[in-house]
Coordinates of C-alpha atoms in Angstrom, one line a residue:
M26 CA -255.3 48.8 -63.5
K27 CA -253.5 51.4 -65.6
R28 CA -251.5 54.4 -64.6
T29 CA -249.8 57.2 -66.5
R30 CA -246.3 58.1 -65.5
W31 CA -244.3 61.2 -66.4
A32 CA -240.5 61.4 -66.1
I33 CA -238.4 64.4 -67.1
A34 CA -234.9 63.8 -68.5
T35 CA -233.1 66.8 -67.2
A36 CA -230.3 67.0 -69.7
T37 CA -232.5 67.2 -72.7
L38 CA -235.7 68.5 -71.1
L39 CA -237.6 65.6 -72.7
L40 CA -240.9 64.5 -71.3
T41 CA -241.4 60.7 -71.2
T42 CA -244.7 59.0 -70.9
A43 CA -245.7 55.5 -70.4
L44 CA -248.9 53.6 -69.6
V45 CA -248.5 51.0 -67.0
G46 CA -250.9 48.2 -67.1
C47 CA -251.4 45.5 -64.5
G48 CA -249.4 42.6 -65.7
D49 CA -249.3 39.1 -64.9
Q50 CA -246.8 36.4 -64.5
S51 CA -246.9 32.7 -63.6
S52 CA -244.8 29.9 -62.4
G53 CA -244.3 26.3 -61.7
G54 CA -243.8 23.1 -63.6
S55 CA -242.7 22.7 -67.2
D56 CA -244.5 20.9 -70.1
D57 CA -243.2 20.3 -73.6
P58 CA -245.0 22.8 -75.9
P59 CA -247.3 21.4 -78.5
A60 CA -246.3 22.0 -82.1
A61 CA -248.1 24.8 -83.8
D62 CA -249.9 24.2 -87.1
G63 CA -249.4 20.5 -86.5
T64 CA -245.8 20.7 -87.6
D65 CA -242.5 21.1 -85.7
G66 CA -243.3 23.9 -83.3
T67 CA -241.6 26.6 -85.4
Y68 CA -244.8 28.7 -85.1
G69 CA -244.9 30.2 -88.6
T70 CA -241.3 31.5 -89.0
D71 CA -241.7 32.1 -92.7
A72 CA -242.7 35.7 -93.5
T73 CA -245.9 36.0 -95.6
D74 CA -246.9 38.9 -97.8
R75 CA -250.2 39.5 -95.9
L76 CA -251.6 38.2 -92.7
P77 CA -254.7 36.0 -93.0
E78 CA -258.0 37.0 -91.6
P79 CA -258.0 36.5 -87.8
D80 CA -260.2 34.1 -86.0
D81 CA -263.7 35.3 -85.0
G82 CA -263.4 37.6 -82.0
F83 CA -259.7 38.1 -82.5
G84 CA -257.5 40.7 -84.1
W85 CA -253.8 41.0 -85.0
V86 CA -251.2 43.0 -83.1
S87 CA -247.7 43.4 -84.6
W88 CA -244.2 44.3 -83.4
R89 CA -241.1 44.3 -85.5
D90 CA -241.8 41.5 -88.0
V91 CA -244.0 39.3 -85.9
A92 CA -247.8 39.4 -85.3
V93 CA -250.1 37.4 -83.0
Q94 CA -253.9 37.2 -82.7
V95 CA -255.4 38.5 -79.4
P96 CA -259.1 38.9 -78.4
T97 CA -260.4 42.2 -79.9
A98 CA -261.5 43.4 -76.5
W99 CA -257.9 43.6 -75.3
G100 CA -256.2 46.9 -75.3
H101 CA -252.5 47.9 -75.1
A102 CA -250.9 48.4 -71.7
Y103 CA -247.6 47.7 -69.9
E104 CA -247.1 44.8 -67.6
P105 CA -245.7 45.9 -64.2
G106 CA -241.9 46.0 -63.9
G107 CA -239.5 46.7 -61.2
D108 CA -241.6 49.7 -60.0
W109 CA -244.7 47.6 -59.5
C110 CA -245.1 48.9 -55.9
A111 CA -245.7 52.5 -57.0
G112 CA -249.3 53.3 -55.9
Y113 CA -249.9 49.7 -54.7
D114 CA -251.1 49.1 -51.2
P115 CA -251.3 45.4 -50.2
D116 CA -253.9 46.3 -47.6
D117 CA -256.3 47.5 -50.3
D118 CA -258.3 45.1 -52.5
P119 CA -256.9 46.0 -55.9
P120 CA -259.3 45.8 -58.9
V121 CA -259.0 42.8 -61.1
P122 CA -256.7 43.8 -64.0
E123 CA -258.2 43.6 -67.5
P124 CA -256.5 41.4 -70.1
Y125 CA -254.1 43.3 -72.4
Y126 CA -251.2 43.0 -74.8
D127 CA -247.8 44.7 -74.3
L128 CA -245.3 45.4 -77.1
D129 CA -241.8 45.5 -75.7
P130 CA -242.2 46.3 -72.0
A131 CA -238.6 47.7 -71.9
S132 CA -239.7 50.7 -74.1
G133 CA -241.9 52.1 -71.2
A134 CA -240.6 54.4 -68.5
E135 CA -239.8 52.9 -65.2
L136 CA -239.6 54.8 -61.9
A137 CA -236.2 54.6 -60.2
I138 CA -237.6 53.1 -57.0
G139 CA -236.8 49.9 -55.2
C140 CA -239.7 47.6 -54.6
Q141 CA -239.3 44.8 -52.1
E142 CA -239.6 41.2 -53.1
T143 CA -243.1 39.9 -52.7
G144 CA -242.0 36.7 -50.9
E145 CA -244.0 34.7 -53.5
D146 CA -242.0 31.7 -54.6
R147 CA -242.0 31.3 -58.4
P148 CA -239.7 31.2 -61.4
E149 CA -238.2 34.6 -62.5
E150 CA -240.1 34.3 -65.9
F151 CA -243.2 35.6 -64.1
G152 CA -241.6 38.9 -63.1
P153 CA -241.4 40.8 -59.8
A154 CA -245.0 41.9 -59.3
P155 CA -247.3 40.1 -56.8
E156 CA -250.1 37.8 -58.1
A157 CA -252.7 40.4 -57.2
L158 CA -251.4 42.5 -60.1
W159 CA -251.4 39.7 -62.7
A160 CA -253.8 39.6 -65.6
T161 CA -254.2 37.5 -68.7
H162 CA -252.0 39.1 -71.3
V163 CA -249.4 38.6 -74.1
V164 CA -246.0 40.2 -74.5
L165 CA -243.9 40.6 -77.7
E166 CA -240.3 41.4 -76.8
P167 CA -236.8 40.8 -78.1
D168 CA -235.8 37.1 -78.1
D169 CA -233.3 36.1 -75.4
G170 CA -232.2 32.9 -77.0
S171 CA -233.9 30.7 -74.3
E172 CA -235.8 27.6 -75.1
D173 CA -239.5 27.5 -75.8
R174 CA -241.4 26.3 -72.7
T175 CA -244.7 26.3 -70.8
L176 CA -244.9 26.9 -67.1
T177 CA -247.9 26.5 -64.8
D178 CA -248.5 27.5 -61.2
G179 CA -251.5 28.1 -59.0
G180 CA -253.9 27.8 -62.0
W181 CA -251.8 30.2 -64.2
T182 CA -250.3 29.1 -67.5
L183 CA -247.3 30.9 -69.0
A184 CA -246.2 29.9 -72.5
I185 CA -242.9 31.3 -74.1
R186 CA -242.1 30.8 -77.8
S187 CA -239.5 32.3 -80.1
V188 CA -240.5 33.4 -83.6
G189 CA -237.5 34.7 -85.5
D190 CA -235.9 37.3 -83.3
V191 CA -239.1 38.0 -81.3
R192 CA -240.2 36.2 -78.1
V193 CA -243.9 35.7 -77.5
R194 CA -244.8 35.4 -73.8
A195 CA -248.4 34.7 -73.0
L196 CA -250.0 34.3 -69.5
A197 CA -253.5 33.2 -68.8
A198 CA -255.5 32.7 -65.6
Q199 CA -257.1 29.4 -64.6
G200 CA -259.4 28.1 -67.3
D201 CA -257.7 30.0 -70.1
A202 CA -254.9 27.6 -70.9
D203 CA -256.4 27.0 -74.3
L204 CA -256.3 30.7 -75.0
V205 CA -252.5 30.7 -74.4
D206 CA -252.1 27.9 -76.9
Q207 CA -254.3 29.7 -79.4
I208 CA -252.3 33.0 -79.1
V209 CA -248.8 31.5 -79.3
A210 CA -249.9 29.2 -82.2
S211 CA -251.1 32.2 -84.2
A212 CA -247.7 34.0 -84.0
R213 CA -246.1 34.4 -87.4
R214 CA -243.7 36.7 -89.3
F215 CA -245.1 39.0 -92.0
S216 CA -244.0 41.3 -94.8
V217 CA -247.0 43.6 -94.5
D218 CA -249.1 43.7 -91.3
H219 CA -252.9 43.9 -90.9
N220 CA -252.7 47.7 -91.0
G221 CA -250.6 48.0 -94.1
C222 CA -247.3 48.6 -92.3
E223 CA -244.0 46.9 -93.2
P224 CA -241.4 45.7 -90.7
T225 CA -238.9 48.3 -91.8
S226 CA -239.0 51.9 -93.2
P227 CA -236.5 54.4 -94.3
V228 CA -237.8 56.7 -91.5
Q229 CA -236.0 54.5 -88.9
A230 CA -232.6 55.9 -90.0
A231 CA -230.7 57.6 -87.3
E232 CA -230.8 61.0 -89.0
F233 CA -233.8 62.8 -90.6
V234 CA -234.6 61.5 -94.0
R235 CA -237.3 62.4 -96.6
P236 CA -239.8 60.2 -98.4
E237 CA -240.3 59.9 -102.1
P238 CA -241.9 63.2 -103.1
H239 CA -245.6 63.5 -103.6
D240 CA -247.5 66.6 -102.8
I241 CA -250.0 65.7 -100.1
T242 CA -252.1 68.8 -100.9
G243 CA -253.0 67.2 -104.2
V244 CA -254.7 64.3 -102.6
G245 CA -258.5 64.8 -102.7
E246 CA -259.5 61.9 -100.5
A247 CA -257.7 59.0 -98.8
D248 CA -259.2 55.6 -98.7
S249 CA -257.3 55.0 -95.4
I250 CA -254.0 56.0 -93.8
S251 CA -251.7 53.4 -92.2
V252 CA -250.0 54.8 -89.1
C253 CA -246.7 52.9 -88.6
Q254 CA -244.3 53.8 -85.8
Y255 CA -240.6 52.7 -85.9
S256 CA -237.7 52.6 -83.5
R257 CA -234.7 54.6 -84.7
T258 CA -232.3 52.9 -82.3
L259 CA -231.8 49.7 -84.3
G260 CA -230.0 49.1 -87.6
P261 CA -231.5 50.7 -90.8
A262 CA -232.4 47.2 -92.2
D263 CA -233.5 45.6 -88.9
P264 CA -237.3 45.1 -88.3
A265 CA -238.2 48.1 -86.2
L266 CA -242.0 48.4 -86.3
M267 CA -243.2 49.4 -82.8
G268 CA -246.9 49.4 -83.4
S269 CA -249.5 50.3 -86.0
W270 CA -253.1 51.2 -86.6
R271 CA -255.2 52.3 -89.6
A272 CA -257.2 55.5 -89.9
E273 CA -260.4 55.2 -91.9
G274 CA -263.4 57.2 -92.7
A275 CA -263.7 60.5 -90.7
D276 CA -260.4 59.8 -88.9
A277 CA -258.5 59.5 -92.2
A278 CA -260.2 62.6 -93.6
A279 CA -259.4 64.7 -90.5
L280 CA -255.8 63.5 -90.5
L281 CA -255.4 64.2 -94.2
A282 CA -256.9 67.7 -93.8
G283 CA -254.5 68.4 -90.9
L284 CA -251.5 67.3 -93.0
Q285 CA -252.5 69.5 -95.9
G286 CA -253.3 72.6 -93.8
A287 CA -250.2 72.6 -91.5
P288 CA -247.9 75.6 -91.8
P289 CA -244.8 75.1 -93.9
G290 CA -241.5 74.7 -92.1
T291 CA -240.4 72.6 -89.1
G292 CA -241.2 72.8 -85.5
P293 CA -242.2 73.7 -82.9
D294 CA -238.5 73.4 -82.1
R295 CA -236.2 74.4 -79.3
P296 CA -232.8 73.3 -80.6
K297 CA -230.9 74.9 -77.7
N298 CA -232.4 72.2 -75.4
C299 CA -230.8 69.2 -77.2
V300 CA -227.4 68.1 -78.5
D301 CA -227.1 68.7 -82.3
D302 CA -225.7 65.3 -83.3
Y303 CA -228.7 63.2 -82.2
F304 CA -232.1 63.1 -83.8
G305 CA -234.5 61.2 -81.6
D306 CA -235.5 57.6 -81.0
T307 CA -238.8 57.1 -82.8
A308 CA -240.6 58.3 -85.9
I309 CA -243.8 57.5 -87.8
T310 CA -244.5 56.7 -91.5
L311 CA -248.0 57.6 -92.6
R312 CA -249.0 55.5 -95.6
V313 CA -251.7 57.3 -97.5
H314 CA -253.7 54.9 -99.6
V315 CA -255.5 56.3 -102.6
G316 CA -257.0 53.7 -104.9
D317 CA -254.1 51.6 -106.1
E318 CA -251.5 54.1 -105.0
T319 CA -249.8 54.6 -101.7
H320 CA -247.9 57.8 -100.8
E321 CA -245.8 58.2 -97.6
V322 CA -245.5 61.1 -95.2
Y323 CA -242.9 61.0 -92.4
A324 CA -243.6 62.4 -89.0
Y325 CA -240.9 63.5 -86.5
Y326 CA -241.9 64.5 -83.0
D327 CA -239.6 63.4 -80.3
W328 CA -236.6 65.7 -80.4
C329 CA -235.9 69.4 -79.9
F330 CA -235.4 70.2 -83.6
G331 CA -236.5 68.7 -86.9
N332 CA -240.1 68.2 -85.7
G333 CA -242.8 68.1 -88.3
T334 CA -244.3 66.1 -91.2
D335 CA -242.7 65.7 -94.6
D336 CA -244.2 64.5 -97.9
G337 CA -240.9 64.8 -99.7
V338 CA -242.1 68.1 -101.3
Q339 CA -242.8 70.3 -98.3
R340 CA -241.9 70.0 -94.7
R341 CA -244.7 71.2 -92.4
E342 CA -244.9 72.1 -88.7
L343 CA -246.6 69.7 -86.2
T344 CA -250.0 70.8 -85.1
S345 CA -252.6 69.4 -82.7
E346 CA -254.3 67.9 -85.8
T347 CA -251.2 66.1 -87.1
C348 CA -249.4 64.9 -83.9
A349 CA -251.8 64.0 -81.1
P350 CA -254.2 62.0 -83.3
L351 CA -251.3 59.7 -84.4
F352 CA -251.0 58.1 -81.0
V353 CA -253.7 55.4 -80.8
G354 CA -253.4 52.0 -79.2
P355 CA -249.9 50.5 -79.6
V356 CA -248.6 53.7 -81.4
R357 CA -247.6 55.7 -78.3
I358 CA -245.7 58.8 -77.5
V359 CA -242.6 57.6 -75.8
Q360 CA -240.7 60.9 -75.5
Y361 CA -240.9 64.4 -76.8
S362 CA -239.7 67.9 -76.1
S363 CA -241.8 69.5 -73.3
H364 CA -242.8 72.5 -75.5
L365 CA -244.8 70.1 -77.6
R366 CA -247.2 69.3 -74.8
G367 CA -250.7 70.0 -75.9
I368 CA -249.7 69.4 -79.5
C369 CA -248.5 65.8 -79.3
D370 CA -250.8 64.8 -76.4
S371 CA -254.3 65.8 -75.3
A372 CA -253.2 68.0 -72.4

């Protein structure tokens, strides 16, 4: 079950979106976690240059500097939080939620409503939502310093592991305990993820920055384009990758054409709607791969000024060909100025 929520931040006239997926939690007894890779249970904390090929039927998903393998049929969604009761009627028979992955649940919008406790007795690790809204899923989120552990309750298995500064939390329904073990055992740090994105980028700086100059209009054809989204609320050297995907074939060609054909300048902007000493929370690095070369284009989209793409030679305005197509899967529009609606989303 997924829903789209909109919240308006009045002071800045920002529009915030978030997909809410039906999450799951679990509870009960504790077992000592098995060691991954047959070693000491550190779950691959050494960063590697490239991620290995995933197991059959699985693919990588990455957040900050950690990646895990999940079934390729899984999509991105948000597990239910404190507003789980919005749109939920206990007298209805809710649909069975599909499995999913969630990258940092705290980054999604949450309605300011008070949902009553479910009355279901379970450890707090399993969250506030009733079991009817649970689904098999995995979450990557900031590590809280707690111990690795495995909890079971009512046929559900919840495994929690720390990998570097990231916590991996995987929940599986009855019969899928082996899947939980497989997911958490696959977790590892990386230097370049499966889509060609690095854990850090200069674009995560608090202020607007420009990439190394390379005229994007001189690129005849791109082999692929890595779309790498970063948080700008962390330190400039901290792993800040929020999500990634890779455009290939017709998608890469269309995105490249849009970047090349966008009008020079910045915008659309409405600087009067925002304070002038803040520059937004997220940004995207586009890594354009051409043969053995990679050229970067930065995309800014979530503030009232400075919006646009930049190849280091020419700044260009955002268009519906260069903004909305960027947001696929885990790369999501978190907030943007309301006048960009229809440019940075499909509305």
